[in-house]
Short mmCIF file of C-alpha atoms in Angstrom, two decimals:
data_model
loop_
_atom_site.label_atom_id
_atom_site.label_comp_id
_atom_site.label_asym_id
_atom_site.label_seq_id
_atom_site.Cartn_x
_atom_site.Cartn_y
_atom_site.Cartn_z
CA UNK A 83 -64.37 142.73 139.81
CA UNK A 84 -67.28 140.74 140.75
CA UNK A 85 -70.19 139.70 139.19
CA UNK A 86 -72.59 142.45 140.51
CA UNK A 87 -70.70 144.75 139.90
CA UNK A 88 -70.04 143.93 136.03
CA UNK A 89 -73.71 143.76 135.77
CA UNK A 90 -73.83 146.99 137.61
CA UNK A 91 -71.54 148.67 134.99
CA UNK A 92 -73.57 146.71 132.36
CA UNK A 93 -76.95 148.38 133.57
CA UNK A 94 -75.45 151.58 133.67
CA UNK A 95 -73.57 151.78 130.48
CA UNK A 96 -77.32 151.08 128.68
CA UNK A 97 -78.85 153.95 130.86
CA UNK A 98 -75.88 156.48 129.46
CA UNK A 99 -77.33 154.95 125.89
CA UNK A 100 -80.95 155.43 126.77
CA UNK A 101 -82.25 158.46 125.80
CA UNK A 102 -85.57 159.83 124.98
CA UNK A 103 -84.47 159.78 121.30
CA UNK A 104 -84.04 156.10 121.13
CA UNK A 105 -87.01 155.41 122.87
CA UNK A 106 -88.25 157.22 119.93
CA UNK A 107 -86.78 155.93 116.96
CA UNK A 108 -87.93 152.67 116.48
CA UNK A 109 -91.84 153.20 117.19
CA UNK A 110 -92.22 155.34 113.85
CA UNK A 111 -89.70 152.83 111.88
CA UNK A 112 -92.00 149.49 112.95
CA UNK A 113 -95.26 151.76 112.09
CA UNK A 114 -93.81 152.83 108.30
CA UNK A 115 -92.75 149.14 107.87
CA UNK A 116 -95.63 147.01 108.98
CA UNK A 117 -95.17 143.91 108.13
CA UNK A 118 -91.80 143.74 107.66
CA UNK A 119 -90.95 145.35 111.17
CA UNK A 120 -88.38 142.36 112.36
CA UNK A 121 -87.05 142.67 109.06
CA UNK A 122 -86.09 146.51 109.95
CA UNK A 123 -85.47 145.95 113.48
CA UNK A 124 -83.05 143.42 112.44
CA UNK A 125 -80.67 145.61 110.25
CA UNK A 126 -81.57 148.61 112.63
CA UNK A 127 -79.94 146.49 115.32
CA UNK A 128 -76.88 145.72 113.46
CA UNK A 129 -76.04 149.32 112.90
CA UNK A 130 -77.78 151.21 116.40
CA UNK A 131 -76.79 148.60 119.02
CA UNK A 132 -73.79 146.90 116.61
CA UNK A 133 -71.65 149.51 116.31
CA UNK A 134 -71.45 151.42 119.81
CA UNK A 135 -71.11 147.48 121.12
CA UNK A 136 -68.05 146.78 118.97
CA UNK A 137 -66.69 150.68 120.00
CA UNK A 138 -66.82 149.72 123.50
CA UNK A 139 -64.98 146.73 122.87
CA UNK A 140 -62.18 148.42 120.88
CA UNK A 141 -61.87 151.44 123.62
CA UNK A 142 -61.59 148.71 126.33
CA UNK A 143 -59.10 146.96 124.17
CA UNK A 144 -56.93 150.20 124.46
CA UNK A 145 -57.58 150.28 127.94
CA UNK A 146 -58.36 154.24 127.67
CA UNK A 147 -60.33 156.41 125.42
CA UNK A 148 -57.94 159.01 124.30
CA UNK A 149 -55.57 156.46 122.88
CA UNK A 150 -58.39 156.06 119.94
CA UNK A 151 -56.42 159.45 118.53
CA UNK A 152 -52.72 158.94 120.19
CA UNK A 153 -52.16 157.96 116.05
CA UNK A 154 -52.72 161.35 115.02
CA UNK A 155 -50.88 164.66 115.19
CA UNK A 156 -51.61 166.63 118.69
CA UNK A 157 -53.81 169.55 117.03
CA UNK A 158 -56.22 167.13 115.31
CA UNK A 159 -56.26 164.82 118.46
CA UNK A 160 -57.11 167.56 120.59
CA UNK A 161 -59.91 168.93 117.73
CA UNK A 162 -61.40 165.95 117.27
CA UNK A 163 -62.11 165.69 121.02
CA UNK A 164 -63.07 168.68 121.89
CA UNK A 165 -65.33 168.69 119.06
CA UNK A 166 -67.35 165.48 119.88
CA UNK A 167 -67.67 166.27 123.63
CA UNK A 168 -68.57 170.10 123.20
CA UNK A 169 -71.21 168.83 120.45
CA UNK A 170 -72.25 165.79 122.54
CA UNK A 171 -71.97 168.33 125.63
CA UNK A 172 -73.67 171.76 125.67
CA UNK A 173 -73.62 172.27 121.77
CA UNK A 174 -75.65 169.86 120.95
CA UNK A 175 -76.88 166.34 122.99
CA UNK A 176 -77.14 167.52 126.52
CA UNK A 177 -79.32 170.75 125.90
CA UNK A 178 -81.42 168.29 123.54
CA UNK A 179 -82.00 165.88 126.47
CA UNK A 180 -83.33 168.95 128.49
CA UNK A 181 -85.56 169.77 125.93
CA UNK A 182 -87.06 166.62 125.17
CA UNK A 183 -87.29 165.74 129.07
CA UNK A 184 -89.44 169.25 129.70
CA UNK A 185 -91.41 168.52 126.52
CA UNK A 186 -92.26 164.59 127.32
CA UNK A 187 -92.12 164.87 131.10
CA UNK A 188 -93.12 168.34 131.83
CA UNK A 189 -95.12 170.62 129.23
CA UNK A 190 -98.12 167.60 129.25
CA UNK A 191 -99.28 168.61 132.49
CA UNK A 192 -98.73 172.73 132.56
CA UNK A 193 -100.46 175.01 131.40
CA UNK A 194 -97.34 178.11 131.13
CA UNK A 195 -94.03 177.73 129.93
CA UNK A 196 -91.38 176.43 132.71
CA UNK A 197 -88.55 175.41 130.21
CA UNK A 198 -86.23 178.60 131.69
CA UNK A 199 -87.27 176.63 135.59
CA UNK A 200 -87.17 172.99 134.05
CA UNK A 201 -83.63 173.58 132.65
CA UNK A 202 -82.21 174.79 135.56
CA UNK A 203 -83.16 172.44 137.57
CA UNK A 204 -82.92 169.96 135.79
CA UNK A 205 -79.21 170.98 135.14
CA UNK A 206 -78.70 171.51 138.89
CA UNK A 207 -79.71 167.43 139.88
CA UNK A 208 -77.63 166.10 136.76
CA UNK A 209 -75.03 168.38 138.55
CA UNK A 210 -75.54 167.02 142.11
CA UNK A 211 -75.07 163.50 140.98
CA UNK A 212 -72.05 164.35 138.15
CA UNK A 213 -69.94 165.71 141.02
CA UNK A 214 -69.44 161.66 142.63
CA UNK A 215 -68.40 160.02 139.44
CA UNK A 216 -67.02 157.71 141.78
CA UNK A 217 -71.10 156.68 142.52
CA UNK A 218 -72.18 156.21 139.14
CA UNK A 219 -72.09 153.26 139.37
CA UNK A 220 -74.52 152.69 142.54
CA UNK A 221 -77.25 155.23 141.62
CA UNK A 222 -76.95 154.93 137.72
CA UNK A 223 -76.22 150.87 137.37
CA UNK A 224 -77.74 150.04 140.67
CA UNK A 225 -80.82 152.28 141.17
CA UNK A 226 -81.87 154.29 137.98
CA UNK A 227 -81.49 151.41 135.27
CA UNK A 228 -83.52 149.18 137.42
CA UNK A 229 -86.34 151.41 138.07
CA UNK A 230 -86.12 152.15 134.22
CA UNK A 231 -86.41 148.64 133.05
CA UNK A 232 -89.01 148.13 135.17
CA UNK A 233 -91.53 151.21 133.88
CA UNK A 234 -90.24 150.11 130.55
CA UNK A 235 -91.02 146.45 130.99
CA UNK A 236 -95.09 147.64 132.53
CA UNK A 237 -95.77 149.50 128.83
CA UNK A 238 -94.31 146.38 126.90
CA UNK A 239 -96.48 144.05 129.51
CA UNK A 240 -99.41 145.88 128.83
CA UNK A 241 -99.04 146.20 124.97
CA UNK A 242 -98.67 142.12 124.50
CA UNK A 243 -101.26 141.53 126.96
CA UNK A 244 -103.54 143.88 125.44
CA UNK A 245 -102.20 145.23 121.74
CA UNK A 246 -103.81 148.36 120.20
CA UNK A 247 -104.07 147.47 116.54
CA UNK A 248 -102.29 144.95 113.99
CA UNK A 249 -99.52 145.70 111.54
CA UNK A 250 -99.81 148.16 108.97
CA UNK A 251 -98.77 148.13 105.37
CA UNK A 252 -95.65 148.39 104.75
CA UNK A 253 -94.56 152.24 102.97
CA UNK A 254 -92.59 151.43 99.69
CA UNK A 255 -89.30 151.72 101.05
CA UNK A 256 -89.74 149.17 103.42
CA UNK A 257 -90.91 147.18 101.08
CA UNK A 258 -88.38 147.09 98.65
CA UNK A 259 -85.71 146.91 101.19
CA UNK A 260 -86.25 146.43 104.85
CA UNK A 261 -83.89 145.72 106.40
CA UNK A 262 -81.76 147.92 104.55
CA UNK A 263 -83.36 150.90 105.26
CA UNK A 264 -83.61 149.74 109.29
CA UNK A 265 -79.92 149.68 108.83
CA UNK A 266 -79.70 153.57 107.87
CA UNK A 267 -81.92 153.91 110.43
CA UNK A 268 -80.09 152.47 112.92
CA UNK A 269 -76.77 154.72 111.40
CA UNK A 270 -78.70 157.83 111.83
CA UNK A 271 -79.23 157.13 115.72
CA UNK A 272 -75.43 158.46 115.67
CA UNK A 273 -74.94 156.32 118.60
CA UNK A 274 -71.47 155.07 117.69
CA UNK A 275 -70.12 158.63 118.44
CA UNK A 276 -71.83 158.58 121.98
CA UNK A 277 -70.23 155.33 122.84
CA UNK A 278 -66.75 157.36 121.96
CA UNK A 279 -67.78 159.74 124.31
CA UNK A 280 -69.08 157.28 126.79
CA UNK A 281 -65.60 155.62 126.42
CA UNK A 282 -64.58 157.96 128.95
CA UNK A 283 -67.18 157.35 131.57
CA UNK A 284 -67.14 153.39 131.00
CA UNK A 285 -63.33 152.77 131.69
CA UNK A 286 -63.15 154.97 134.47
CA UNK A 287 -65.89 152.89 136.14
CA UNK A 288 -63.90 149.30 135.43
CA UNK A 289 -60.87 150.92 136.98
CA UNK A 290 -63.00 152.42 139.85
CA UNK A 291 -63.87 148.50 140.60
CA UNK A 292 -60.10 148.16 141.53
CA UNK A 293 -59.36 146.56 137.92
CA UNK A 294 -55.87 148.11 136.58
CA UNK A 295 -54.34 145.45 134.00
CA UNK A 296 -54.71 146.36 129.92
CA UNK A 297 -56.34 142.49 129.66
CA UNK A 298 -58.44 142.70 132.00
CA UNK A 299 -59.95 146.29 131.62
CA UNK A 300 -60.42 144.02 127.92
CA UNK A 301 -62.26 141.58 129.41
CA UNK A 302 -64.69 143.56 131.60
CA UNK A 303 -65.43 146.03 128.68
CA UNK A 304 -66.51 142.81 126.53
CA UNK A 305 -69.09 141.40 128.91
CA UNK A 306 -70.40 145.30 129.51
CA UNK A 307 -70.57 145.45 125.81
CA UNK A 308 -72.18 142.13 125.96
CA UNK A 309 -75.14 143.19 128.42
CA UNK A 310 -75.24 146.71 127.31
CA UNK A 311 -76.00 144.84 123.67
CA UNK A 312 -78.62 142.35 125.42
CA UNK A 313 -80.33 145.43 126.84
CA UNK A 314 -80.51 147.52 124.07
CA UNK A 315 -81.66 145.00 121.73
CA UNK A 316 -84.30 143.89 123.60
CA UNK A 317 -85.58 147.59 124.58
CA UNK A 318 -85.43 148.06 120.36
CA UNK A 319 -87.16 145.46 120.09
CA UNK A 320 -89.92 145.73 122.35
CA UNK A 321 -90.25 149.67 121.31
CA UNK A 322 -90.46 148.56 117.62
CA UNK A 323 -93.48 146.20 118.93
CA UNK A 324 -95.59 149.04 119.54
CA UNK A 325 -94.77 150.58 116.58
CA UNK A 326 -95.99 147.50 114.44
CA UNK A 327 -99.18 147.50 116.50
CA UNK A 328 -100.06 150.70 116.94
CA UNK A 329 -102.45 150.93 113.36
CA UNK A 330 -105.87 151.75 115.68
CA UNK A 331 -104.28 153.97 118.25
CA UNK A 332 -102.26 156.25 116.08
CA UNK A 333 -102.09 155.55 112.47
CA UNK A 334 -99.92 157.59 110.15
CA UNK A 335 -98.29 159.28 113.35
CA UNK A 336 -95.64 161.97 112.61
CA UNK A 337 -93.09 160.50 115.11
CA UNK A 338 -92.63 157.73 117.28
CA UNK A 339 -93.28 160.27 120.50
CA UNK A 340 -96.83 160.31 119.62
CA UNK A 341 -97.28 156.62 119.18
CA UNK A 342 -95.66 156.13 122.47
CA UNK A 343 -97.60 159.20 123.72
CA UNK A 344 -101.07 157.33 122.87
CA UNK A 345 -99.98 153.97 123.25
CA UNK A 346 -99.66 154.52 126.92
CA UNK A 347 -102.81 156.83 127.52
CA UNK A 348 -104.65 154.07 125.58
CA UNK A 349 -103.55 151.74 128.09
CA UNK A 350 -103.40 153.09 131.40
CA UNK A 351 -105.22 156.54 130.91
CA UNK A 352 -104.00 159.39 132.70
CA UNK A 353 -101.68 157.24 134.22
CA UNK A 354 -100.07 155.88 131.21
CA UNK A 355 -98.93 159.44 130.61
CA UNK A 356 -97.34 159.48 134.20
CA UNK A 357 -95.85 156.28 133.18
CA UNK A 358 -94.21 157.94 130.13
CA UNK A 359 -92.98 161.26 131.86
CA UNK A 360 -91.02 158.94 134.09
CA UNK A 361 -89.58 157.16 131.77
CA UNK A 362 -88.58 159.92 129.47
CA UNK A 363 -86.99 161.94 132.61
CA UNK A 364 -85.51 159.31 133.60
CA UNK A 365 -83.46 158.14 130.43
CA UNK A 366 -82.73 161.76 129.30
CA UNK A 367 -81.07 162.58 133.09
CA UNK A 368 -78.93 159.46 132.95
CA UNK A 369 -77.75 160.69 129.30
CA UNK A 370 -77.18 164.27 130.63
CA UNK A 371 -74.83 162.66 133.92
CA UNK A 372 -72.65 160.31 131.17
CA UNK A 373 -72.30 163.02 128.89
CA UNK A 374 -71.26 165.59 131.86
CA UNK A 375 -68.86 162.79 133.34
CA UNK A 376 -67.24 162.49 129.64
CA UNK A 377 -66.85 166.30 129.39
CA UNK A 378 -65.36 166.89 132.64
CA UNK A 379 -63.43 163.58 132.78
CA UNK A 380 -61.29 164.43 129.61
CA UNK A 381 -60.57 168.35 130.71
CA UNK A 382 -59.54 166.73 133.89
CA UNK A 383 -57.51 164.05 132.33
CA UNK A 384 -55.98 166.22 129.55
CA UNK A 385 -55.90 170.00 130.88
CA UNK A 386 -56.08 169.26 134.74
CA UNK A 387 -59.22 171.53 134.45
CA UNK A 388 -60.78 170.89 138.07
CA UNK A 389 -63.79 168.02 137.21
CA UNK A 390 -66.21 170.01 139.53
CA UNK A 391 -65.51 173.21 137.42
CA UNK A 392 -65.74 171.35 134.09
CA UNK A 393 -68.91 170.14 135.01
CA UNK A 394 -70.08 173.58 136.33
CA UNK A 395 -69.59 175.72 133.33
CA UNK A 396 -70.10 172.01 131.36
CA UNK A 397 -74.01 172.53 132.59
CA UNK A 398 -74.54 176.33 133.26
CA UNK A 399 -73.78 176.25 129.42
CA UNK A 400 -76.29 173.58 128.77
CA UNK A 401 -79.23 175.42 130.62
CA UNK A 402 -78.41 178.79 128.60
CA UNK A 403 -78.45 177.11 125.14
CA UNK A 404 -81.59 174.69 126.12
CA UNK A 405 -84.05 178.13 126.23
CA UNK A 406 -82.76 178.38 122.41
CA UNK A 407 -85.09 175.68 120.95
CA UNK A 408 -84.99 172.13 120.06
CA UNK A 409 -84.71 173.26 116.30
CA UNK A 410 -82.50 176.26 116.83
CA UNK A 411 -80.40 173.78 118.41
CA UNK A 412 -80.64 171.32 116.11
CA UNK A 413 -80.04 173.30 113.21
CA UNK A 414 -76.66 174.57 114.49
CA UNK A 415 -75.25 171.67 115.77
CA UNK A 416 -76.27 168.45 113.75
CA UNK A 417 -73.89 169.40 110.96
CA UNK A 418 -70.61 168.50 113.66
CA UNK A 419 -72.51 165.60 114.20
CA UNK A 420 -72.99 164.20 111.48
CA UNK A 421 -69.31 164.95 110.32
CA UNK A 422 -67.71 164.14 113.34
CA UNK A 423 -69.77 160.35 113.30
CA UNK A 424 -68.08 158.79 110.40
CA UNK A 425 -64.92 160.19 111.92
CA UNK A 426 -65.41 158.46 115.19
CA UNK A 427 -65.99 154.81 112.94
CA UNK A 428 -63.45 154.96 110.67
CA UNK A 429 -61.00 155.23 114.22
CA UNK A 430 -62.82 152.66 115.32
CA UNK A 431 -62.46 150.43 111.82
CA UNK A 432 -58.66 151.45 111.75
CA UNK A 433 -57.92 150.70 115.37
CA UNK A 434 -59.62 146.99 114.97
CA UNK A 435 -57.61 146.32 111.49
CA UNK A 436 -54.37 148.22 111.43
CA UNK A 437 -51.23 148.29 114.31
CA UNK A 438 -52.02 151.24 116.57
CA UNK A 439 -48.19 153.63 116.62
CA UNK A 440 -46.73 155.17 119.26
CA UNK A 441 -46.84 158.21 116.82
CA UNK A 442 -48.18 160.09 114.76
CA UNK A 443 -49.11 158.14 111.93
CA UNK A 444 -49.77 159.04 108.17
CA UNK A 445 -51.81 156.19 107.29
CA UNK A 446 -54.47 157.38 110.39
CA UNK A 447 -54.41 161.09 109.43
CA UNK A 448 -55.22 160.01 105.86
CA UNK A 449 -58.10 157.76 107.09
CA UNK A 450 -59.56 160.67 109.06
CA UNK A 451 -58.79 163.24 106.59
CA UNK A 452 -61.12 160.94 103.98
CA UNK A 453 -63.60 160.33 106.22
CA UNK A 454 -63.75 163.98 107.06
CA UNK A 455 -64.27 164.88 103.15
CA UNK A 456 -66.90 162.27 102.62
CA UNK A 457 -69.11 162.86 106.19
CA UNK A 458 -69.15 166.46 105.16
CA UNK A 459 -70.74 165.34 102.01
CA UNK A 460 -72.64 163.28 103.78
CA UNK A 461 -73.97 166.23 105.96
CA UNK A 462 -74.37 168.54 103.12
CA UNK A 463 -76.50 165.49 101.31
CA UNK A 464 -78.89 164.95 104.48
CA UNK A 465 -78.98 168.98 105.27
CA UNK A 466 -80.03 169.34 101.71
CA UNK A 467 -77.73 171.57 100.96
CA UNK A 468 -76.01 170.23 97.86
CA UNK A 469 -77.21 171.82 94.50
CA UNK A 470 -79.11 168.83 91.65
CA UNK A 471 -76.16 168.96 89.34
CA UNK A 472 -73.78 167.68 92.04
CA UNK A 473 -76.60 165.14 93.60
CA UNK A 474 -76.69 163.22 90.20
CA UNK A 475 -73.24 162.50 89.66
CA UNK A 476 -72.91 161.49 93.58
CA UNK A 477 -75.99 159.11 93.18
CA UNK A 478 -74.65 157.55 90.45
CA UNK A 479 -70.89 157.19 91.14
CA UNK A 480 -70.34 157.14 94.70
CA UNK A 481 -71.63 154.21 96.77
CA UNK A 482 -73.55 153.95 99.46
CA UNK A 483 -74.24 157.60 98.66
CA UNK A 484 -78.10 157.78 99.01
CA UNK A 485 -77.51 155.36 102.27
CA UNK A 486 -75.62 158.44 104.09
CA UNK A 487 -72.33 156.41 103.78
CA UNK A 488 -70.24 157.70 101.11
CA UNK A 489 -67.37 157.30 103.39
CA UNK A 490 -67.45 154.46 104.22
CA UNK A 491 -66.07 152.50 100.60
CA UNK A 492 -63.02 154.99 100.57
CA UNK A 493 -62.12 154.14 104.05
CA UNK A 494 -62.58 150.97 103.00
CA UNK A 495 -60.12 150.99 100.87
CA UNK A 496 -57.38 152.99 102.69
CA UNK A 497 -57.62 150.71 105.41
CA UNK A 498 -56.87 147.74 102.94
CA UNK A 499 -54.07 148.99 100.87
CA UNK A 500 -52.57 150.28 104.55
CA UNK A 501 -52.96 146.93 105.49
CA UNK A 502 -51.56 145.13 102.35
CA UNK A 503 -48.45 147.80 102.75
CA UNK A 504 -47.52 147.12 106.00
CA UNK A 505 -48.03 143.64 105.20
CA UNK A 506 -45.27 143.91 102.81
CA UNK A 507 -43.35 146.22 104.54
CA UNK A 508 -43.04 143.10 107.22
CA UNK A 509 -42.07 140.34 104.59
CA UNK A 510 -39.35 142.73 103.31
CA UNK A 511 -37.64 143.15 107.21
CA UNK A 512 -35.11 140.48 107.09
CA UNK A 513 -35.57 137.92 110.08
#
């Protein structure tokens, strides 16, 4: 592969990434922590750009995506992947990306409501340019992502240049605890289950560059990781920027799409809300093409389901269920989510520390079977659905339990007394 087109593949890989909810994130994070806001980007970073980065770098190491679960038994393969895609696919994801585009990029400059329109055209273009996975490449890594960076990179310009207000201070969490809390943050962007997904879309474009060896499908996916990581990081950072200074222009903002709504009207006017429906449409139609190519790629790859009919009923789903609501949506579907993301990591963590069977394997069903129990009281713990007398004990017991990460110490642990095991299990094989 050459060198434009890794960089290609690089580009695109942080479009798939780039959606209107990440652009949103870390404006109201910077705001709430003032001072402090590198301190919260910083562990944000580790956890929102860190752990997709190293997920790409495992699934490349595997050479395909759907060897992450060749270690478990068929039905809970199959489950867990239909699961993430149809949750990250119409469920969930892709009918929130056609929502959020209509609201940012549309609903500003109507007067009636077009969402029924909006979605189906909208649906209909991410469609059109779905159907030539074999392009994603060009018109993703080599047209879109530029044009992206570069009405990204104006607002950032514009905000150094001329900055709307001074830091903040800092809300008590922040702080106490910084860059702890940017690191929940950065957990709660549930971007480490989209790279799963985006597993799919990312290997399929190293091997449409004529690349077919295990090591070298490696190799590529570590530099992509590499500039997707560069990328990210620096759009993070330069969204958590306008956060920090955006005290005068909208102080004690509900959410970070108002800061960036009046950040860029307070720069450019009129315009600067142009300037923002781009970009929003933009980032939310590359995330709705990944996410279709993922979905259609693995009924292809696994059922032999036709891609162009995947995708079809893939997005003809998504335009039904995006007239539902933002928060009917979300309220149906961020429960999977949320279970399904500690899931996805503790593959991840088992793939990078443990031997990866031809089989079946008990010690990865257990891993996924703890995780499962522990997300789901993560989920319950977030959706506020666990009663006081339960909360107490978990608060003081479990760790990492008011983080959002009870699962993560138990899988912890599994993971190391698998590892000591088989460590044993090797000494004891006579040579």
């Amino acid at each position: 592969m050459n060198r434009k087109d890794l960089i290609a593949i690089g580009f695109m890989t942080f479009a798939l990434f780039l959606g209107a909810g990440n652009l949103i994130f870390p404006p109201l994070m910077a705001q709430q922590a003032g001072e402090y806001w590198l301190l919260a980007i910083a562990g944000f970073l580790l956890t929102a750009v860190g752990l997709p980065a190293l997920t790409i770098i495992v699934l490349g190491r595997l050479s395909s995506a759907d060897k992450l679960t060749s270690s478990l038994p068929k039905w809970m393969d199959r489950s867990f992947w239909i699961l993430v895609l149809t949750t990250l696919g119409p469920a969930f994801v892709l009918p929130r990306a056609v929502t959020v585009a209509y609201e940012m990029g549309i609903k500003p400059f109507v007067n009636d409501n077009y969402l029924f329109i909006f979605s189906i055209s909208f649906c209909a273009l991410t469609l059109l340019l779905a159907l030539k996975p074999g392009r994603l490449v060009d018109y993703i890594g080599k047209v879109m992502t530029p044009a992206l960076i570069s009405m990204l990179a104006l607002l950032i310009i514009a905000a150094i240049i001329n900055p709307l207000g001074s830091t903040s201070p800092a809300t008590d969490i922040y702080k106490q605890a910084p860059t702890v809390n940017g690191l929940i943050q950065g957990y709660m962007t549930l971007d480490a289950i989209a790279a799963v997904a985006f597993g799919w879309v990312i290997i399929q474009a190293i091997k449409s560059k004529g690349v077919t060896s295990t090591k070298a499908i490696a190799k590529y996916s570590r530099w992509i990781a590499g500039i997707y990581a560069i990328l990210m990081s620096s759009c993070y950072l330069a969204m958590g920027y306008l956060g920090a200074t955006s005290s005068n222009i909208a102080p004690n903002a509900l959410n970070g799409g108002e800061i960036l709504t009046r950040y860029a009207a307070g720069e450019f006017g009129q315009a600067g809300q142009v300037l923002l429906a781009a970009i929003t449409l933009m980032a939310c139609l590359t995330t709705t093409i990944g996410l279709t190519n993922a979905n259609a790629q693995y009924y292809k790859n696994t059922y032999r389901t036709p891609f162009k009919i995947s995708a079809t009923l893939i997005l003809g789903l998504t335009a039904i269920v995006s007239n539902f609501g933002l928060e009917t949506i979300i309220e149906v579907s961020l429960p999977a989510i949320l279970i399904l993301c500690p899931i996805a990591i503790a593959l991840i963590l088992a793939t990078v520390s443990l031997p990866l069977p031809n089989k079946p394997s008990t010690t990865h069903t257990v891993i996924v079977l703890i995780a499962t129990l522990f997300g789901t009281i993560d989920a319950l713990s977030i959706l506020d659905k666990l009663p006081l007398t339960v909360i107490e004990p978990l608060t003081k017991w479990l760790p990492f339990y008011s983080a959002h990460m009870s699962w993560l110490v138990p899988v912890f642990i599994t993971i190391v007394i698998s590892k000591l095991l088989s460590f044993r299990s090797e000494k004891m094989i006579p040579a």
